[in-house]
PDB file of C-alpha atoms in Angstrom:
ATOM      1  CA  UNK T   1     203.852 147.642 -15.984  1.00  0.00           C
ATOM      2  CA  UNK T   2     203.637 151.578 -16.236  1.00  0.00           C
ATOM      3  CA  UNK T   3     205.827 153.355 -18.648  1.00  0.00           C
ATOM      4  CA  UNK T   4     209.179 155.154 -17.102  1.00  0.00           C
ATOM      5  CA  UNK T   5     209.773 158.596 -18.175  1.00  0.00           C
ATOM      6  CA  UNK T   6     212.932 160.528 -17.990  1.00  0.00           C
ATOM      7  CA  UNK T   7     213.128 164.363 -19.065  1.00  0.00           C
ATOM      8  CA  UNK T   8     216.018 165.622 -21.205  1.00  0.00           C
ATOM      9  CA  UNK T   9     216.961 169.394 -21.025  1.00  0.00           C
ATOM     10  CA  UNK T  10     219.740 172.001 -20.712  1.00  0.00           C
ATOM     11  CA  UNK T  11     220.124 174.199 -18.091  1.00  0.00           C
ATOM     12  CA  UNK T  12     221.687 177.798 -17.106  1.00  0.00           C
ATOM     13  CA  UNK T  13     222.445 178.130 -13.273  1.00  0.00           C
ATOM     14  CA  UNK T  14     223.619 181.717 -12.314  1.00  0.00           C
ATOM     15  CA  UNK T  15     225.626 181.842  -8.463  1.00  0.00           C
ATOM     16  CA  UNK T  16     224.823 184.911  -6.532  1.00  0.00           C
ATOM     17  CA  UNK T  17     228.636 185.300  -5.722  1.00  0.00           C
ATOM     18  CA  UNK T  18     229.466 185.620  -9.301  1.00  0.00           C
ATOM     19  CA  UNK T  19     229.665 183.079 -12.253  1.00  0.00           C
ATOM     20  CA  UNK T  20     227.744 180.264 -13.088  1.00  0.00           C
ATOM     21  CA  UNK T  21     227.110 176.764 -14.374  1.00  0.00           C
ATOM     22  CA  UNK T  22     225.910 175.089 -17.656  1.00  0.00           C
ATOM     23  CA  UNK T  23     224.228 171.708 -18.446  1.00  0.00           C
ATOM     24  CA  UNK T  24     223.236 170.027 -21.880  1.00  0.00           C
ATOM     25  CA  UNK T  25     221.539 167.271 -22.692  1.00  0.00           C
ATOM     26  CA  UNK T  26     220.677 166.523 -18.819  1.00  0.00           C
ATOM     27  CA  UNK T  27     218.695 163.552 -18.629  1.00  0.00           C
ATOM     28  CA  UNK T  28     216.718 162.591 -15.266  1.00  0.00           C
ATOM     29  CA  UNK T  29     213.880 159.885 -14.062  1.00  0.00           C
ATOM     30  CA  UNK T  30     210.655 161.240 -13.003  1.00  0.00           C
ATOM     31  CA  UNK T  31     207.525 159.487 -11.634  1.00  0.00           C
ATOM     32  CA  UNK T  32     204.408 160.264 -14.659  1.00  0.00           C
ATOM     33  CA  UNK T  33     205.053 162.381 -17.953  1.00  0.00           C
ATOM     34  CA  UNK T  34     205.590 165.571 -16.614  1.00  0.00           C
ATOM     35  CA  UNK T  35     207.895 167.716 -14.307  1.00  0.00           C
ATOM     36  CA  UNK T  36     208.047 171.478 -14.195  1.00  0.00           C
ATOM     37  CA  UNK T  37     210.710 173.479 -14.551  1.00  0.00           C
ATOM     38  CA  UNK T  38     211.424 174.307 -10.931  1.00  0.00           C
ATOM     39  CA  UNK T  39     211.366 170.685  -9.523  1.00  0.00           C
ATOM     40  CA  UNK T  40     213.972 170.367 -12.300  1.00  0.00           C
ATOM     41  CA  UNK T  41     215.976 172.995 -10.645  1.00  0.00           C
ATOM     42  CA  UNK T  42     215.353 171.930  -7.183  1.00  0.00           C
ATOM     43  CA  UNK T  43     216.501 168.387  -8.434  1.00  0.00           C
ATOM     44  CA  UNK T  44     219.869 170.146  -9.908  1.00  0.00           C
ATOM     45  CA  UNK T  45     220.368 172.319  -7.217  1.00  0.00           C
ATOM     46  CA  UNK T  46     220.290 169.073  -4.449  1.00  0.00           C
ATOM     47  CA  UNK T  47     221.726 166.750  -7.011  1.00  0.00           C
ATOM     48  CA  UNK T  48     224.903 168.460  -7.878  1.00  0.00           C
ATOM     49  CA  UNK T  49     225.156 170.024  -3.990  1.00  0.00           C
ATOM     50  CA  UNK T  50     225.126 173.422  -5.206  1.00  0.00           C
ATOM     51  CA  UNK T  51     225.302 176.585  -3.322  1.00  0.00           C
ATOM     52  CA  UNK T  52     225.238 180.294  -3.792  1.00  0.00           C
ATOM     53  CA  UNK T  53     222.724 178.840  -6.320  1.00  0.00           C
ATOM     54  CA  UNK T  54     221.006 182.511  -8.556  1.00  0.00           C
ATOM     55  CA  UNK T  55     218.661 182.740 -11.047  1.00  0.00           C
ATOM     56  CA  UNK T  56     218.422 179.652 -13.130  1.00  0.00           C
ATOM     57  CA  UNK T  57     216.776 178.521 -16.475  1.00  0.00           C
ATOM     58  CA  UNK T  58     215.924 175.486 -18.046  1.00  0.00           C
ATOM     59  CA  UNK T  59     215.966 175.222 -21.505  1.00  0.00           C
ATOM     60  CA  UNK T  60     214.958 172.491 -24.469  1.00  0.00           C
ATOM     61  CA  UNK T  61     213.375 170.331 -21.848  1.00  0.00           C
ATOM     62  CA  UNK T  62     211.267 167.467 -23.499  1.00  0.00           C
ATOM     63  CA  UNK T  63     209.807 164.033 -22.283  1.00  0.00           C
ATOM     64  CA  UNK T  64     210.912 160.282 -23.635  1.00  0.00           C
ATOM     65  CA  UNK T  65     209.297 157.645 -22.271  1.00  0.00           C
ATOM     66  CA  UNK T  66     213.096 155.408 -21.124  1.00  0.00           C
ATOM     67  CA  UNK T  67     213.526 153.135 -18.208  1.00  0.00           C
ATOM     68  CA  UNK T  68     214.891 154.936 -15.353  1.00  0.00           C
ATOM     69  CA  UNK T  69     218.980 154.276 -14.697  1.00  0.00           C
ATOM     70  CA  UNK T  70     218.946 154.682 -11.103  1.00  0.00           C
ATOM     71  CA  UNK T  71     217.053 154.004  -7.781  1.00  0.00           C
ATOM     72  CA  UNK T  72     215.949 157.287  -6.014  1.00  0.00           C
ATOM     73  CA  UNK T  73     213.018 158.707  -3.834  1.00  0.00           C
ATOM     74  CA  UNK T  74     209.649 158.888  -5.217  1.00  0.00           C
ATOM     75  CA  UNK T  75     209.103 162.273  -7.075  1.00  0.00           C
ATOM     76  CA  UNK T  76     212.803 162.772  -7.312  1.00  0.00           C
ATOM     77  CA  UNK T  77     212.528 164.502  -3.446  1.00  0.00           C
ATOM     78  CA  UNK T  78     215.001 163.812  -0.976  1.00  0.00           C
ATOM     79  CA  UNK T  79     212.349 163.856   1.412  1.00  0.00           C
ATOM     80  CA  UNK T  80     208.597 163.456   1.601  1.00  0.00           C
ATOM     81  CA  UNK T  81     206.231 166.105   3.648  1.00  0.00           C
ATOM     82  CA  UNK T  82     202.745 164.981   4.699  1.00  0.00           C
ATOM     83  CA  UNK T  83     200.137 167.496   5.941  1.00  0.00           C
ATOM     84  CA  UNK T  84     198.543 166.983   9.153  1.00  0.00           C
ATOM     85  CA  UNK T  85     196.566 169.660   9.811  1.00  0.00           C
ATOM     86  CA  UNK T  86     192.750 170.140   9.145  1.00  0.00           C
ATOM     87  CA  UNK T  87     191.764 172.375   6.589  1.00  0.00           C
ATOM     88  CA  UNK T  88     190.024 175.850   7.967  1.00  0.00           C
ATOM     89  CA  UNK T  89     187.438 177.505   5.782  1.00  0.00           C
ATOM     90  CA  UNK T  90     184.809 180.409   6.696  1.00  0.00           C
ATOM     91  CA  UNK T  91     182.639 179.025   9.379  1.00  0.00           C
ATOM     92  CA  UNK T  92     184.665 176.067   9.884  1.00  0.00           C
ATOM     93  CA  UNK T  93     183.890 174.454  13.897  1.00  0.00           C
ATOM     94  CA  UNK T  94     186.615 173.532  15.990  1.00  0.00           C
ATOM     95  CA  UNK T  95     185.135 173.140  19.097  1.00  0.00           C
ATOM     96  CA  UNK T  96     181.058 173.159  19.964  1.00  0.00           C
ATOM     97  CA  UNK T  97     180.484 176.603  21.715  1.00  0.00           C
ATOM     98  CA  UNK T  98     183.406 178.447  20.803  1.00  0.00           C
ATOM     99  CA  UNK T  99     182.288 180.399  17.519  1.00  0.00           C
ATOM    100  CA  UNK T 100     183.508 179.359  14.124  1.00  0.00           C
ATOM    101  CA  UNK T 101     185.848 181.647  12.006  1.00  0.00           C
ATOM    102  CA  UNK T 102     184.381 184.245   9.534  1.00  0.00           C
ATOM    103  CA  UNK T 103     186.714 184.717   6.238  1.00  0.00           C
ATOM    104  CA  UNK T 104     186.197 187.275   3.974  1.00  0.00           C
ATOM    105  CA  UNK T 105     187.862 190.183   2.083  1.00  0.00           C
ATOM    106  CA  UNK T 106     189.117 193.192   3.984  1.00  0.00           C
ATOM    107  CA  UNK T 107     190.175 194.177   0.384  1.00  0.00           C
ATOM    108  CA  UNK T 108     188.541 192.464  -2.786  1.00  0.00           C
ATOM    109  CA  UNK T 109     190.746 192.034  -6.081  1.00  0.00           C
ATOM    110  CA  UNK T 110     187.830 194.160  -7.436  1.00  0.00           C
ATOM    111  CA  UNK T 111     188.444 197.303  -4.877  1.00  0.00           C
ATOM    112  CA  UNK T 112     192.172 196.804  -5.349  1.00  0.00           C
ATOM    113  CA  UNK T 113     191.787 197.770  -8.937  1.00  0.00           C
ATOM    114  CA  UNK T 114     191.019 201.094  -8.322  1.00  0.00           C
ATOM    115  CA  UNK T 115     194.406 201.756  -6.567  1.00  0.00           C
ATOM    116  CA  UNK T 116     196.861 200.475  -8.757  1.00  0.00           C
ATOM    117  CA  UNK T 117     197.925 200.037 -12.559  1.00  0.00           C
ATOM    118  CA  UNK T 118     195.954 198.637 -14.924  1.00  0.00           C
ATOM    119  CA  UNK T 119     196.842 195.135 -14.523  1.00  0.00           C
ATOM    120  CA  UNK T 120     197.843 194.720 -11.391  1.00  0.00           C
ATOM    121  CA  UNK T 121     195.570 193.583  -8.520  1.00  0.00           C
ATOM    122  CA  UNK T 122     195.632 192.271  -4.639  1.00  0.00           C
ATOM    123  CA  UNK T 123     193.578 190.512  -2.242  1.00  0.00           C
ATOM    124  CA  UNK T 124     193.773 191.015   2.090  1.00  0.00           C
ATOM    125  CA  UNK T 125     191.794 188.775   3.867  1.00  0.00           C
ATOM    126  CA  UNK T 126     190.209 189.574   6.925  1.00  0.00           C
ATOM    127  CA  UNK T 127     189.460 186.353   9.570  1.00  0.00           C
ATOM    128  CA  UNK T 128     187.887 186.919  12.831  1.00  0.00           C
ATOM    129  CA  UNK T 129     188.397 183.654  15.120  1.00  0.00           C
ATOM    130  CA  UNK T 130     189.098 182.324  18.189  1.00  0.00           C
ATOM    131  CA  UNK T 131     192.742 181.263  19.161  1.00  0.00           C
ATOM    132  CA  UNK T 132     191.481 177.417  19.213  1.00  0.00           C
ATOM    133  CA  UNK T 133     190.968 177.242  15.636  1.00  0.00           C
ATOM    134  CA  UNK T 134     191.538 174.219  13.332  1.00  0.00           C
ATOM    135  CA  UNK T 135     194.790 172.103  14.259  1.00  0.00           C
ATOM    136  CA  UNK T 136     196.615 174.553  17.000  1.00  0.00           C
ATOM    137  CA  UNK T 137     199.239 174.038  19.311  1.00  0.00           C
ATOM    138  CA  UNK T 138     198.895 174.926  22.931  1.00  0.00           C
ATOM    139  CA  UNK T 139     201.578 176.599  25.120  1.00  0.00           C
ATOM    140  CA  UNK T 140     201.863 177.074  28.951  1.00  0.00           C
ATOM    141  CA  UNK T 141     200.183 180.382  28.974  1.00  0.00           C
ATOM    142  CA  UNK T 142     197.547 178.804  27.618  1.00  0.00           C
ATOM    143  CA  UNK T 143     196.707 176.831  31.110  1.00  0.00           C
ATOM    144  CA  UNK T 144     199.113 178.968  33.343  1.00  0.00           C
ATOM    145  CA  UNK T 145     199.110 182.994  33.944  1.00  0.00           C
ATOM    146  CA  UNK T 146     202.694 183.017  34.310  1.00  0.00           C
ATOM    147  CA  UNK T 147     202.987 180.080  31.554  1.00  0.00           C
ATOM    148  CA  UNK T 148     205.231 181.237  28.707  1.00  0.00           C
ATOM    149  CA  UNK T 149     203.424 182.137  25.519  1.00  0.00           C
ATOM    150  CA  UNK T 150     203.744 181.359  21.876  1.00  0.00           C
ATOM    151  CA  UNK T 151     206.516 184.354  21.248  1.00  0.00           C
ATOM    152  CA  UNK T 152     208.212 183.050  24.566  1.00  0.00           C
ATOM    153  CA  UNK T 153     208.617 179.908  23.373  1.00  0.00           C
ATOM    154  CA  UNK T 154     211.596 179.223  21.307  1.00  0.00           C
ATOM    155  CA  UNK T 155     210.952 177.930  17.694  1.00  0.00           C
ATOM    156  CA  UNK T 156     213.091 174.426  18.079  1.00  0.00           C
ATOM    157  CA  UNK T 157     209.866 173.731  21.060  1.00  0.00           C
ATOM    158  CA  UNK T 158     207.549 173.360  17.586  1.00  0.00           C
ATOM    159  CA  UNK T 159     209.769 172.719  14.735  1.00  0.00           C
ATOM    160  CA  UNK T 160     211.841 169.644  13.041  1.00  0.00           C
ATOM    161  CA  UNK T 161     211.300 167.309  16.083  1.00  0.00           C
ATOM    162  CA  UNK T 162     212.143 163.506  15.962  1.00  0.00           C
ATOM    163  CA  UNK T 163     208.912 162.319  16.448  1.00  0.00           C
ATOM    164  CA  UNK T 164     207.107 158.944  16.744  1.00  0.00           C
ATOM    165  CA  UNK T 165     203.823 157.964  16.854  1.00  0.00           C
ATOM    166  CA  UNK T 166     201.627 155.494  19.423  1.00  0.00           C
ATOM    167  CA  UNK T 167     198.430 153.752  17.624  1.00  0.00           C
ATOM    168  CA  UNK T 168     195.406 153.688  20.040  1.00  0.00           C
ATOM    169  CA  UNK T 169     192.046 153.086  18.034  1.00  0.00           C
ATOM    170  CA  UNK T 170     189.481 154.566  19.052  1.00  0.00           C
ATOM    171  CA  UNK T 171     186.996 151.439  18.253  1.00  0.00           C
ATOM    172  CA  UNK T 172     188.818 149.633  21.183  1.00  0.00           C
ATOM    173  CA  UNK T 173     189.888 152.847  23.307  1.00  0.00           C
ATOM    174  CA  UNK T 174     188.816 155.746  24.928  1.00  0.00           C
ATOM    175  CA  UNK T 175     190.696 156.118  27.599  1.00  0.00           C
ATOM    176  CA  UNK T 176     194.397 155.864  26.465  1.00  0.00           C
ATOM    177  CA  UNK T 177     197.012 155.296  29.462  1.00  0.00           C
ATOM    178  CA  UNK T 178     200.476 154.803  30.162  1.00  0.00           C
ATOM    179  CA  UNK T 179     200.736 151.360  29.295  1.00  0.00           C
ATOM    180  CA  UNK T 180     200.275 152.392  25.670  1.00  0.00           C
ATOM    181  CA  UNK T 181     203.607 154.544  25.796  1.00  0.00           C
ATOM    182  CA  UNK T 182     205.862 151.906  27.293  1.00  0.00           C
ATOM    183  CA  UNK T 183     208.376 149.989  25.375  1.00  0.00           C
ATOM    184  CA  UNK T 184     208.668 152.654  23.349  1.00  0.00           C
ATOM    185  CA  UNK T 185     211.808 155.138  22.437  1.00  0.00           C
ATOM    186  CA  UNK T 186     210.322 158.601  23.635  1.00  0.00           C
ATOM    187  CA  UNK T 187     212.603 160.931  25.445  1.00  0.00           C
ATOM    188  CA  UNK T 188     213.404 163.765  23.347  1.00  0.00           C
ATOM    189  CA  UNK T 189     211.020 163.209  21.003  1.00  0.00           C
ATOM    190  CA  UNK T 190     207.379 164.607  19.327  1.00  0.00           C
ATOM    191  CA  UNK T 191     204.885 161.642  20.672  1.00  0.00           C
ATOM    192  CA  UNK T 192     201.768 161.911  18.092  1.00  0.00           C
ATOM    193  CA  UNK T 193     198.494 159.929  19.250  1.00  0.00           C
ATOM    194  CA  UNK T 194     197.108 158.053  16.370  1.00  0.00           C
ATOM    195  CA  UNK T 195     193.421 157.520  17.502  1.00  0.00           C
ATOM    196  CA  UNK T 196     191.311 157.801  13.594  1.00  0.00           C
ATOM    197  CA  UNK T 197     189.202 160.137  15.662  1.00  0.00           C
ATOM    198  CA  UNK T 198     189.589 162.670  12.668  1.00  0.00           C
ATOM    199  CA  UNK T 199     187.271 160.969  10.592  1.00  0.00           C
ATOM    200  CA  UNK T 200     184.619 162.710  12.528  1.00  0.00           C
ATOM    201  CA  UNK T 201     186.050 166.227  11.991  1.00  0.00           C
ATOM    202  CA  UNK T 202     183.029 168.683  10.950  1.00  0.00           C
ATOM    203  CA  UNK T 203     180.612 166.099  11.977  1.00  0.00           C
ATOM    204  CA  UNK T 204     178.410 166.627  15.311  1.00  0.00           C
ATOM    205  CA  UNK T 205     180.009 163.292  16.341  1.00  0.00           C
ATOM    206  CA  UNK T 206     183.447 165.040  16.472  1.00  0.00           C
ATOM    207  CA  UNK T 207     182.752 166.209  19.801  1.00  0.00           C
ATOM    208  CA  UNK T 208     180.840 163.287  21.859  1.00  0.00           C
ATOM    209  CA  UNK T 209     182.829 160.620  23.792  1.00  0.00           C
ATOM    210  CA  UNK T 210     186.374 160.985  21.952  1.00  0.00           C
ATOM    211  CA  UNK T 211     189.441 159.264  22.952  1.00  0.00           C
ATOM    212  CA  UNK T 212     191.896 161.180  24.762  1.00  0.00           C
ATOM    213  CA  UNK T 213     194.543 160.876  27.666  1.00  0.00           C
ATOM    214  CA  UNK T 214     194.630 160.027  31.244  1.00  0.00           C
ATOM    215  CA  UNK T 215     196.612 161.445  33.709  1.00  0.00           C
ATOM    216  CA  UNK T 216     198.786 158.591  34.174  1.00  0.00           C
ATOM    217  CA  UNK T 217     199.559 158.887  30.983  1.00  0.00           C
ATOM    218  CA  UNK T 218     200.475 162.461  30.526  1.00  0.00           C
ATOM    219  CA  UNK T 219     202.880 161.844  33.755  1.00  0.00           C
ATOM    220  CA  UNK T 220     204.306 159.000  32.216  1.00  0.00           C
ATOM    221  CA  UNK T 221     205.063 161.430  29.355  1.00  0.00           C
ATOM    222  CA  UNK T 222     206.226 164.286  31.246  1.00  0.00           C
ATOM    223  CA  UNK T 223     208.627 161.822  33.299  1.00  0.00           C
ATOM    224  CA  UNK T 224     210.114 160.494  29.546  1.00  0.00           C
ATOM    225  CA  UNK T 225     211.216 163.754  28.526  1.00  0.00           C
ATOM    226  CA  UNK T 226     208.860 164.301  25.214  1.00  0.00           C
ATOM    227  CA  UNK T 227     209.350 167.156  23.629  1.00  0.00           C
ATOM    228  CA  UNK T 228     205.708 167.577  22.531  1.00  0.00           C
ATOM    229  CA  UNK T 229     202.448 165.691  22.379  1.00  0.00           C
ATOM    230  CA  UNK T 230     199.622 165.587  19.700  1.00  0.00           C
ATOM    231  CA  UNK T 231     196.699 163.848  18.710  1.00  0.00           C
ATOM    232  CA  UNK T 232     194.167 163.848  16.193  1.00  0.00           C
ATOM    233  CA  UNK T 233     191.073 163.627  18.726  1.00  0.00           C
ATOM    234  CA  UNK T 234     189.187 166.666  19.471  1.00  0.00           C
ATOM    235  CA  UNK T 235     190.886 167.034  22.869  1.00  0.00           C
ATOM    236  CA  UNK T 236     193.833 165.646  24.643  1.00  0.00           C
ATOM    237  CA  UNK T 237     191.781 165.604  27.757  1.00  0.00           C
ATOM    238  CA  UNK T 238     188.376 163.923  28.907  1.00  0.00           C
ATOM    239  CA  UNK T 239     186.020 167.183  28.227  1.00  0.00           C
ATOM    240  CA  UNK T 240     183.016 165.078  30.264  1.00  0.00           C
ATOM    241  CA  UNK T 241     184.199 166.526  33.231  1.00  0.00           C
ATOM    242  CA  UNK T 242     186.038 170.065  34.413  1.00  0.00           C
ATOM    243  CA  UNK T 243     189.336 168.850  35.366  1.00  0.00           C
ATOM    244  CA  UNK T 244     192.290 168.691  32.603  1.00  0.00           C
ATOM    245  CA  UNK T 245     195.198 167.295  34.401  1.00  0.00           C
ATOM    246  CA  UNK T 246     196.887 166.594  30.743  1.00  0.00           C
ATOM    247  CA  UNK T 247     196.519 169.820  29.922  1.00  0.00           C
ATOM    248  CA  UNK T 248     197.836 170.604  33.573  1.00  0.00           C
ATOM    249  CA  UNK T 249     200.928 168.122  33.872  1.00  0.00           C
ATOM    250  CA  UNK T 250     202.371 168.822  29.985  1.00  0.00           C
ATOM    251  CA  UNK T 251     202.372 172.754  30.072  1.00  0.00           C
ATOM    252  CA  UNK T 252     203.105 172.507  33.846  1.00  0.00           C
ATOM    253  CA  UNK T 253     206.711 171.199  32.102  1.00  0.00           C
ATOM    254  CA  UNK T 254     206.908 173.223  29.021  1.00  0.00           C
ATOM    255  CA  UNK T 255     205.679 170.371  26.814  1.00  0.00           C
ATOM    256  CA  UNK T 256     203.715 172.151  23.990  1.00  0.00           C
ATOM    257  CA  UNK T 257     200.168 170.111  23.197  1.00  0.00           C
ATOM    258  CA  UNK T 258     198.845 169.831  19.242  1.00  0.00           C
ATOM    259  CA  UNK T 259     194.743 168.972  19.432  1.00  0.00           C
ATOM    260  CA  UNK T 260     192.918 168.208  15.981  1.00  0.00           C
ATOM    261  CA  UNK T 261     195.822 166.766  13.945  1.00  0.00           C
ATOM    262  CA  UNK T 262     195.050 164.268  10.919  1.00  0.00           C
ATOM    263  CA  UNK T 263     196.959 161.976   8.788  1.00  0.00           C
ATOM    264  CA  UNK T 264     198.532 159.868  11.081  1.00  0.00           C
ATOM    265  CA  UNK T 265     197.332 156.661   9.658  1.00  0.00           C
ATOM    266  CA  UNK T 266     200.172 157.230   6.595  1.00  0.00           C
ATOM    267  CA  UNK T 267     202.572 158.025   8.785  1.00  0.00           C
ATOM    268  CA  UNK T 268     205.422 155.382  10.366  1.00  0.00           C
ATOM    269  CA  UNK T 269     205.563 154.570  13.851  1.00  0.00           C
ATOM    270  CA  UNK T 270     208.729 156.804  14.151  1.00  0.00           C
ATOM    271  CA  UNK T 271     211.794 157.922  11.476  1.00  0.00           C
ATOM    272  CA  UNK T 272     210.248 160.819  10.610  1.00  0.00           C
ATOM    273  CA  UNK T 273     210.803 164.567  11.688  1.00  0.00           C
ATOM    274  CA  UNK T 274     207.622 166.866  12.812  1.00  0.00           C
ATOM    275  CA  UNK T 275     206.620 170.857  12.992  1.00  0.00           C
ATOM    276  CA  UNK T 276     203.783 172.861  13.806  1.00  0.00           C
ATOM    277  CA  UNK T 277     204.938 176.232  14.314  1.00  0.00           C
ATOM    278  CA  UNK T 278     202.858 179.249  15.568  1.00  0.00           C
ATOM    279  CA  UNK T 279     203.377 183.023  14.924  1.00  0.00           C
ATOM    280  CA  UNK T 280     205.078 184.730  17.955  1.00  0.00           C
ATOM    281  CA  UNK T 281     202.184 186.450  19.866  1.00  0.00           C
ATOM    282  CA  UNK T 282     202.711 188.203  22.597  1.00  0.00           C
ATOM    283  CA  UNK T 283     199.744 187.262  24.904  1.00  0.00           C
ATOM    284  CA  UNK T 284     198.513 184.497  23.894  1.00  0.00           C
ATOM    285  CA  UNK T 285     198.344 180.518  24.750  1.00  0.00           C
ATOM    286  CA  UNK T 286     197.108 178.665  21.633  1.00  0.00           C
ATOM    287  CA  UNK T 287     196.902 179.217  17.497  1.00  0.00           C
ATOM    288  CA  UNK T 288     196.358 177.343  14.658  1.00  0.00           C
ATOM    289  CA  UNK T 289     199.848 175.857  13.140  1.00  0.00           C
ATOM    290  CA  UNK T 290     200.223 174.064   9.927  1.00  0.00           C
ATOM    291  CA  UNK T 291     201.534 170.539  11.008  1.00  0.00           C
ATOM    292  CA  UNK T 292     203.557 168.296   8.804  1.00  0.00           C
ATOM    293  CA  UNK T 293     205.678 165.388   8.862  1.00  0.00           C
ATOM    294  CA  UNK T 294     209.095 165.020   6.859  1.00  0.00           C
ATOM    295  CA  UNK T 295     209.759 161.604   5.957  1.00  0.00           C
ATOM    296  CA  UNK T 296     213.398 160.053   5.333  1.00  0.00           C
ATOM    297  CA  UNK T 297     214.039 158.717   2.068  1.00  0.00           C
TER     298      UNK T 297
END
């Protein structure tokens, strides 16, 4: 069996409205032999349902390898995140024919030195891309003119969804259709297309013959009331042809689209929460959004 740790420490919790709170000898279960001092505070902070909460200091703190005295969620978190978006890097594809993105410095640490104190330096990037970069979410602008774009579209469209997700493998499907979204609980709710398609992602492969949606089932959708449809294929639509009545049916109704997620496969088929939010550009249909999923305890 692995050992059980538990930290011991004292603390000093200032409130911004004045006053403050004191701990000694604090003793808490962590997962491993570590725990920094700000998941201690975060821990305190949720623990003890403090508010106001100021600057705060922990003090003394030191490891002893104890059995743990109570059940709780792993890492001492109320709640779990999971990242389902790709990473990006300089020169990263997306999609074959639309140019990768170029990353550099618009100002090095290096140059920064030269304009401030000794000490004291700064790095800007500079990143020329393409809107459909990485994992992005699409909005109705995006496939309509008078569609509303990404600073139209109110922030509760992307963020903190109830969510579910629908398993379609791609070794046994291409094609995925209605009948994989019925007997299911989706109005109201992020539907997230689990195909494994993202183990291709950089490969060549990424882009030939991947699963996606038919039209009957993007109707089906629409009909349900989603609030929002990903999948972790490189397109929601069939790309072998010039039609993309997905694309057409979902933004037609204000039902954002997320292409190139990943991840799904740890996720559970539904009682968790998802977001993918975009900046708010005026202008513009589609941009990269950092996906996650917030698990319950």
């Amino acid at each position: 069996m692995t050992a059980q740790h538990r930290v011991e420490f004292d603390f000093e919790i200032e409130f911004t409205n004045g006053g403050g709170i004191q701990g000694q000898g604090f003793r808490l279960d962590i997962d491993g032999d570590d725990i920094d001092d700000a998941a201690l505070v975060d821990y305190i902070v949720r623990d003890l349902r403090l508010l106001m909460v100021g600057p705060a200091r922990i003090l003394g703190k030191r490891i002893i390898a104890e059995a743990h005295k109570r059940n709780r969620p792993a890492g001492g978190r109320s709640r779990a995140i999971v990242e389902l978006s790709h990473v990006v890097a300089d020169g990263t594809v997306t999609y074959p024919g639309l140019p990768a993105p170029r990353i550099c410095d618009f100002l090095s640490r290096e140059r920064s030195r030269e304009l401030y104190a000794h000490g004291t330096e700064f790095q800007i990037a500079s990143i020329d891309m393409v809107a459909n970069t990485g994992t992005y979410v699409d909005s109705p602008f995006h496939r309509y003119r008078d569609g509303k774009d990404l600073a139209q579209m109110p922030a509760e469209a992307f963020a903190d969804l109830e969510a579910v997700v629908v398993r379609a493998d791609h070794r046994r499907v291409r094609a995925i259709d209605a009948g994989y979204f019925r007997d299911r609980e989706l109005r109201g709710r992020a539907v997230l297309v689990h195909t494994g398609w993202d183990e291709h992602w950089t490969r060549p492969s990424y882009a030939v013959d991947h699963p996606h949606l038919t039209a009957d089932a993007a109707r089906y959708l629409r009909d349900c009331g989603v609030r929002l449809v990903g999948i972790d294929s490189m397109n929601i639509d069939d790309t072998r042809g010039r039609e993309r009545p997905v694309h057409t049916l979902l933004l037609g109704a204000e039902i954002p689209i997320v292409e190139h997620l990943c991840n799904l496969v740890v996720l559970p088929d539904d009682g968790f929460r998802f977001s993918a939010l975009p900046p708010r550009f005026a202008g513009v249909g589609t941009f990269p959004v950092r996906a996650i999923a917030t698990l319950r305890p």
